[in-house]
Short mmCIF file of C-alpha atoms in Angstrom, two decimals:
data_model
loop_
_atom_site.label_atom_id
_atom_site.label_comp_id
_atom_site.label_asym_id
_atom_site.label_seq_id
_atom_site.Cartn_x
_atom_site.Cartn_y
_atom_site.Cartn_z
CA VAL A 1 -14.90 -189.27 52.19
CA LEU A 2 -18.33 -189.52 50.41
CA THR A 3 -21.23 -188.01 52.31
CA LYS A 4 -25.15 -188.09 51.45
CA TYR A 5 -26.39 -185.33 49.31
CA ASP A 6 -29.69 -184.69 50.64
CA ASP A 7 -31.36 -183.37 47.55
CA TYR A 8 -30.52 -186.35 45.48
CA TRP A 9 -33.33 -187.00 42.87
CA GLY A 10 -33.64 -190.86 43.66
CA GLY A 11 -34.73 -190.13 47.25
CA TRP A 12 -33.43 -191.98 50.38
CA GLU A 13 -34.40 -194.68 52.50
CA GLU A 14 -33.62 -195.80 55.95
CA GLY A 15 -30.53 -197.90 55.83
CA GLN A 16 -28.70 -196.56 53.19
CA PHE A 17 -25.24 -195.36 53.53
CA THR A 18 -24.86 -191.75 54.38
CA LYS A 19 -21.18 -191.55 54.87
CA VAL A 20 -18.43 -193.65 52.85
CA VAL A 21 -14.65 -193.60 53.74
CA TYR A 22 -12.01 -194.84 51.25
CA LEU A 23 -8.57 -195.71 52.42
CA VAL A 24 -5.88 -196.43 50.14
CA VAL A 25 -4.12 -199.57 51.19
CA GLU A 26 -1.58 -200.82 48.72
CA ASP A 27 -0.73 -204.06 50.57
CA PRO A 28 -2.79 -206.94 49.58
CA ALA A 29 -2.29 -208.50 53.03
CA VAL A 30 -3.08 -205.73 54.97
CA ARG A 31 -6.49 -205.30 52.87
CA GLU A 32 -7.30 -208.86 53.85
CA GLN A 33 -6.54 -208.36 57.39
CA MET A 34 -8.82 -205.61 57.57
CA ILE A 35 -11.63 -207.40 56.01
CA ARG A 36 -11.03 -210.53 58.66
CA SER A 37 -11.08 -208.16 61.42
CA GLY A 38 -14.13 -206.07 60.76
CA GLU A 39 -11.92 -202.94 60.33
CA ALA A 40 -13.24 -202.62 56.51
CA ASP A 41 -16.51 -203.38 55.25
CA ILE A 42 -15.80 -204.17 51.51
CA THR A 43 -12.47 -204.48 49.65
CA ALA A 44 -11.14 -205.50 46.26
CA GLU A 45 -8.05 -207.35 44.76
CA ILE A 46 -8.08 -210.10 47.39
CA PRO A 47 -5.28 -212.43 46.94
CA PHE A 48 -6.45 -215.41 45.04
CA ASP A 49 -4.48 -217.85 47.05
CA THR A 50 -6.16 -216.78 50.48
CA ALA A 51 -9.69 -216.34 49.09
CA GLU A 52 -10.72 -219.76 50.02
CA SER A 53 -9.46 -219.30 53.70
CA LEU A 54 -11.04 -216.21 53.85
CA GLY A 55 -14.28 -217.26 52.85
CA GLU A 56 -14.45 -219.56 55.79
CA VAL A 57 -14.34 -216.63 58.17
CA GLU A 58 -17.32 -215.72 60.00
CA GLY A 59 -19.13 -212.62 58.99
CA VAL A 60 -17.10 -212.28 55.43
CA THR A 61 -18.56 -212.80 52.16
CA VAL A 62 -16.17 -213.57 49.30
CA VAL A 63 -17.23 -212.50 45.84
CA PRO A 64 -15.27 -213.79 42.88
CA PHE A 65 -15.99 -211.95 39.68
CA LEU A 66 -14.81 -211.98 35.99
CA PRO A 67 -15.20 -208.27 35.00
CA LEU A 68 -14.79 -206.56 31.57
CA ALA A 69 -10.93 -206.46 31.97
CA HIS A 70 -7.87 -207.87 30.49
CA LEU A 71 -4.10 -208.35 31.74
CA VAL A 72 -1.81 -206.93 29.08
CA ALA A 73 1.79 -206.56 28.94
CA GLY A 74 1.90 -203.49 26.40
CA PHE A 75 5.09 -202.70 24.70
CA ASP A 76 6.33 -199.35 23.86
CA LEU A 77 6.91 -199.99 20.23
CA ASP A 78 9.19 -196.72 19.65
CA ASN A 79 11.60 -198.31 22.14
CA PRO A 80 14.12 -200.76 20.30
CA PRO A 81 14.27 -203.60 19.89
CA LEU A 82 10.44 -203.73 20.49
CA ASP A 83 10.10 -202.09 16.83
CA ASP A 84 11.09 -205.17 15.50
CA PRO A 85 8.24 -207.53 15.07
CA LEU A 86 10.43 -210.76 15.26
CA VAL A 87 11.46 -209.68 18.75
CA ARG A 88 7.71 -208.98 19.83
CA GLN A 89 6.71 -212.35 18.41
CA ALA A 90 9.80 -213.81 20.53
CA LEU A 91 8.38 -212.01 23.75
CA ALA A 92 4.89 -213.27 23.11
CA HIS A 93 6.05 -217.00 22.87
CA SER A 94 8.13 -216.72 26.00
CA PHE A 95 5.18 -215.67 28.17
CA PRO A 96 3.97 -218.40 30.42
CA TYR A 97 0.40 -218.07 29.78
CA GLU A 98 -0.90 -221.51 31.45
CA ASP A 99 1.32 -220.98 34.59
CA VAL A 100 -0.08 -217.60 35.04
CA HIS A 101 -3.65 -218.78 34.65
CA GLN A 102 -3.28 -221.79 36.84
CA GLY A 103 -0.44 -221.01 39.22
CA VAL A 104 -1.12 -217.32 39.94
CA TYR A 105 -4.86 -216.76 39.29
CA LEU A 106 -5.69 -220.45 40.49
CA GLY A 107 -7.81 -221.04 37.18
CA TYR A 108 -9.91 -217.99 37.77
CA GLY A 109 -10.65 -215.63 34.96
CA ASP A 110 -9.93 -217.12 31.16
CA ARG A 111 -7.13 -217.42 28.84
CA GLY A 112 -6.70 -214.43 26.60
CA THR A 113 -7.78 -214.38 23.13
CA GLY A 114 -6.57 -211.06 21.44
CA PHE A 115 -6.77 -208.00 23.62
CA GLY A 116 -9.88 -207.29 25.55
CA PRO A 117 -12.68 -209.84 27.30
CA THR A 118 -13.42 -212.48 24.99
CA GLN A 119 -17.00 -212.34 26.09
CA LEU A 120 -17.41 -209.35 24.00
CA TRP A 121 -16.62 -210.90 20.73
CA GLU A 122 -16.73 -214.30 19.14
CA PRO A 123 -13.30 -215.60 17.76
CA PRO A 124 -13.50 -218.75 15.68
CA ALA A 125 -12.18 -222.13 16.94
CA ASP A 126 -8.85 -221.51 14.80
CA PHE A 127 -8.08 -218.20 16.05
CA PRO A 128 -4.32 -217.96 16.36
CA ARG A 129 -3.88 -216.77 19.85
CA GLN A 130 -0.61 -216.69 21.60
CA GLU A 131 0.95 -219.47 22.94
CA TYR A 132 4.13 -220.29 24.96
CA ASP A 133 6.95 -221.88 22.96
CA LEU A 134 10.26 -221.06 24.20
CA GLU A 135 12.19 -223.05 21.77
CA LYS A 136 10.37 -220.98 18.95
CA ALA A 137 11.26 -217.66 21.05
CA LYS A 138 14.77 -218.50 20.84
CA ALA A 139 14.62 -219.17 17.05
CA LEU A 140 13.12 -215.66 16.47
CA LEU A 141 15.55 -213.94 18.66
CA ASP A 142 18.33 -215.73 16.62
CA GLU A 143 16.69 -214.57 13.32
CA ALA A 144 16.27 -211.02 14.61
CA GLY A 145 20.16 -210.88 15.80
CA TYR A 146 19.09 -210.86 19.42
CA ALA A 147 20.83 -214.31 20.34
CA ASP A 148 22.79 -212.96 23.12
CA GLY A 149 19.50 -211.06 24.76
CA PHE A 150 18.80 -207.55 25.90
CA GLU A 151 17.39 -205.63 28.80
CA LEU A 152 13.76 -204.52 28.99
CA ASP A 153 12.16 -202.27 31.98
CA LEU A 154 8.70 -203.09 33.09
CA GLY A 155 6.40 -201.11 35.01
CA LEU A 156 3.41 -202.01 36.92
CA SER A 157 1.31 -200.39 39.50
CA ALA A 158 1.89 -201.58 43.31
CA GLY A 159 -0.84 -203.35 45.20
CA VAL A 160 -1.88 -206.23 43.06
CA LYS A 161 -0.25 -209.32 44.07
CA GLU A 162 -0.96 -211.42 40.92
CA THR A 163 0.25 -208.75 38.50
CA LEU A 164 3.64 -208.72 40.47
CA GLU A 165 3.84 -212.73 40.53
CA THR A 166 2.94 -212.74 36.90
CA ALA A 167 5.70 -210.30 35.95
CA ASN A 168 8.16 -212.51 38.03
CA LEU A 169 7.12 -215.61 36.25
CA TRP A 170 7.67 -214.02 32.80
CA GLN A 171 11.18 -212.64 34.24
CA ALA A 172 12.26 -216.26 35.06
CA GLU A 173 11.23 -217.45 31.34
CA LEU A 174 13.13 -214.27 29.67
CA SER A 175 16.28 -215.20 31.86
CA GLN A 176 16.41 -218.25 29.96
CA LEU A 177 16.75 -216.50 26.86
CA GLY A 178 19.34 -214.03 27.78
CA ILE A 179 16.62 -211.24 28.51
CA ASP A 180 16.89 -209.26 31.79
CA LEU A 181 13.40 -207.85 32.65
CA ASN A 182 13.76 -205.24 35.33
CA VAL A 183 10.37 -205.16 37.20
CA GLN A 184 9.60 -201.93 39.02
CA GLU A 185 6.46 -201.31 41.18
CA LEU A 186 4.91 -197.86 40.83
CA SER A 187 2.31 -195.81 42.67
CA SER A 188 -0.87 -195.89 40.88
CA GLY A 189 -0.43 -192.03 40.11
CA ALA A 190 3.08 -192.56 38.83
CA PHE A 191 2.04 -195.59 36.82
CA TRP A 192 -0.35 -193.66 34.78
CA ASP A 193 1.69 -190.66 34.47
CA TYR A 194 4.10 -192.75 32.43
CA ALA A 195 1.39 -194.94 30.63
CA TYR A 196 -0.38 -191.77 29.57
CA ASN A 197 2.71 -190.32 28.21
CA PRO A 198 3.53 -191.15 24.46
CA ASP A 199 7.03 -190.02 24.76
CA ASN A 200 7.87 -192.35 27.52
CA GLU A 201 11.34 -193.53 27.48
CA GLU A 202 11.64 -194.98 31.15
CA PHE A 203 9.74 -198.25 30.49
CA ASP A 204 9.60 -200.72 27.63
CA VAL A 205 6.89 -202.64 28.96
CA PHE A 206 3.84 -201.76 31.26
CA MET A 207 1.61 -204.59 32.77
CA VAL A 208 -1.65 -203.77 33.55
CA THR A 209 -5.37 -204.76 33.97
CA ALA A 210 -7.09 -202.89 31.29
CA SER A 211 -10.54 -202.13 31.56
CA GLY A 212 -13.05 -200.36 29.00
CA ASP A 213 -15.60 -197.28 29.36
CA VAL A 214 -18.17 -199.28 27.11
CA PRO A 215 -19.13 -203.10 26.77
CA SER A 216 -17.38 -203.49 23.53
CA PRO A 217 -14.10 -204.59 21.93
CA TYR A 218 -13.83 -201.02 20.62
CA ALA A 219 -13.01 -199.75 24.25
CA TRP A 220 -9.87 -201.92 24.23
CA LEU A 221 -8.67 -201.86 20.59
CA ILE A 222 -8.78 -198.13 20.32
CA CYS A 223 -5.78 -198.29 22.37
CA TYR A 224 -3.77 -199.58 19.25
CA THR A 225 -5.33 -197.25 16.79
CA SER A 226 -3.67 -194.16 15.72
CA SER A 227 -6.58 -192.01 17.44
CA GLU A 228 -5.98 -189.49 20.25
CA LEU A 229 -8.83 -191.17 22.18
CA GLY A 230 -6.99 -194.34 23.15
CA TRP A 231 -6.11 -194.43 26.66
CA LEU A 232 -2.59 -196.23 26.27
CA PRO A 233 -0.93 -193.55 24.29
CA PHE A 234 2.60 -195.16 25.19
CA VAL A 235 2.06 -198.01 22.80
CA GLY A 236 2.59 -196.13 19.60
CA TYR A 237 1.07 -198.80 17.27
CA ASN A 238 0.31 -197.27 13.73
CA ASN A 239 -1.52 -199.73 11.24
CA PRO A 240 -4.19 -197.91 8.89
CA GLU A 241 -5.64 -201.12 7.87
CA PHE A 242 -6.22 -202.07 11.76
CA ASP A 243 -7.54 -198.49 12.22
CA SER A 244 -10.09 -198.84 9.64
CA LEU A 245 -11.17 -202.29 10.89
CA VAL A 246 -11.69 -201.10 14.41
CA PHE A 247 -13.68 -198.04 13.41
CA ASP A 248 -15.82 -199.83 10.72
CA ALA A 249 -16.81 -202.24 13.30
CA TRP A 250 -17.55 -199.64 15.87
CA ALA A 251 -19.74 -198.26 13.46
CA ALA A 252 -21.72 -201.37 12.44
CA GLU A 253 -21.88 -202.93 15.98
CA ALA A 254 -25.34 -201.65 16.76
CA THR A 255 -27.11 -202.44 13.41
CA ASP A 256 -25.20 -205.46 12.18
CA PRO A 257 -23.22 -207.40 15.08
CA GLU A 258 -22.48 -210.34 12.78
CA ALA A 259 -20.53 -208.01 10.45
CA ALA A 260 -19.00 -206.13 13.19
CA ASN A 261 -17.86 -209.71 14.85
CA ASP A 262 -16.10 -210.29 11.51
CA LEU A 263 -14.10 -207.14 11.60
CA TRP A 264 -13.35 -207.40 15.16
CA VAL A 265 -11.95 -210.80 14.51
CA GLN A 266 -9.62 -209.49 11.66
CA ALA A 267 -8.51 -206.49 13.74
CA GLN A 268 -7.63 -208.87 16.57
CA GLN A 269 -5.86 -211.15 14.22
CA ILE A 270 -3.68 -208.26 13.00
CA LEU A 271 -2.66 -207.51 16.63
CA VAL A 272 -1.91 -210.86 17.56
CA GLU A 273 0.15 -211.76 14.45
CA ASP A 274 2.13 -208.59 14.82
CA ALA A 275 2.53 -209.17 18.53
CA ALA A 276 1.73 -205.77 19.33
CA SER A 277 1.71 -206.67 22.82
CA ILE A 278 1.38 -209.78 25.01
CA PHE A 279 -2.61 -210.62 25.67
CA ALA A 280 -2.50 -212.70 28.58
CA LEU A 281 -5.60 -213.27 30.52
CA ASP A 282 -9.29 -212.21 30.73
CA SER A 283 -8.56 -210.95 34.19
CA PRO A 284 -10.70 -211.80 37.30
CA ILE A 285 -10.75 -210.16 40.54
CA ILE A 286 -12.03 -211.06 43.95
CA PHE A 287 -14.32 -208.81 46.35
CA ALA A 288 -14.77 -209.40 50.00
CA HIS A 289 -17.19 -207.87 52.39
CA GLY A 290 -18.80 -208.04 55.70
CA ASP A 291 -22.06 -210.45 56.19
CA ASP A 292 -23.93 -207.40 57.27
CA ILE A 293 -23.45 -205.64 53.90
CA GLU A 294 -26.37 -206.23 51.31
CA GLY A 295 -27.05 -204.92 47.78
CA PHE A 296 -23.37 -205.27 46.55
CA VAL A 297 -23.06 -206.03 42.95
CA PRO A 298 -19.93 -205.85 40.90
CA ASN A 299 -19.67 -203.26 37.80
CA PRO A 300 -18.40 -205.16 34.79
CA PRO A 301 -16.85 -202.33 33.07
CA TYR A 302 -15.26 -200.80 36.21
CA SER A 303 -14.90 -203.31 38.76
CA ASP A 304 -13.50 -201.20 41.47
CA ILE A 305 -16.55 -198.93 41.37
CA VAL A 306 -19.07 -199.44 44.05
CA PHE A 307 -22.64 -198.20 43.87
CA TRP A 308 -22.84 -197.33 47.59
CA TYR A 309 -26.50 -195.91 47.05
CA ASP A 310 -27.97 -199.42 46.03
CA MET A 311 -26.32 -200.82 49.20
CA LYS A 312 -27.51 -201.07 52.91
CA ARG A 313 -26.39 -202.48 56.27
CA LYS A 314 -28.55 -205.37 57.24
#
């Protein structure tokens, strides 16, 4: 429960919210029903396949938004066989990128090009982004000595319908390669307990919509450096050349953005060619709120944060 701080330096006007109650509701269908009935004033993560019908409900405003967020299937590179680049490349070719973009997200968002929102850097037209090719995936697994497949454990945070559907689509593709993908939904707290643990052994892959704290590729790419500042320590990627490119680009970004972009491109190319993870989608989100709410503006870096001070009830 958030309550008004009377002595806030910005002052207060009539109509601003003085009390906000947050409810943690993991089931997206329940969240949608709460908006339809007026039980909730605003919610995020509305399922994409119900957004159109929800927009036709009197008294409800639907807000599709493309924040600075990226859907990634992050590999724990310390867990065999994910320590083998050929296996990772095969997995990257097994992922159904277009089916996810069009079938799960209904064309919202953008196909991924490297890690992090593509609107923050300028990849060249010939940038080698990851592509679905099951035959190539089979050939790579044969070359790596895994023609008979293996088993992977994937963890994801409960409550986001599209992430689970994406994992299930990928699971079906992997089954054609003899790979068993065990998908487990976790509470948000449990998910991040595992993801923040560099010694994680329970999961091989984490699927998450990754947000950054600053509007720069640095906020995402630092996760693949050897720096302790990265916020996905389970990955365990270690490449000194990549580290240098990321930190040099970050240092140059404010004074020489063109030079910085060249370095971002080189760094991203290393990640993609090494298949350090699966970079799936510049991930969209759908909000819904009552028509009597005004002043709601989505926040690009942290899309689930709502600036209540700037909002009023009509």
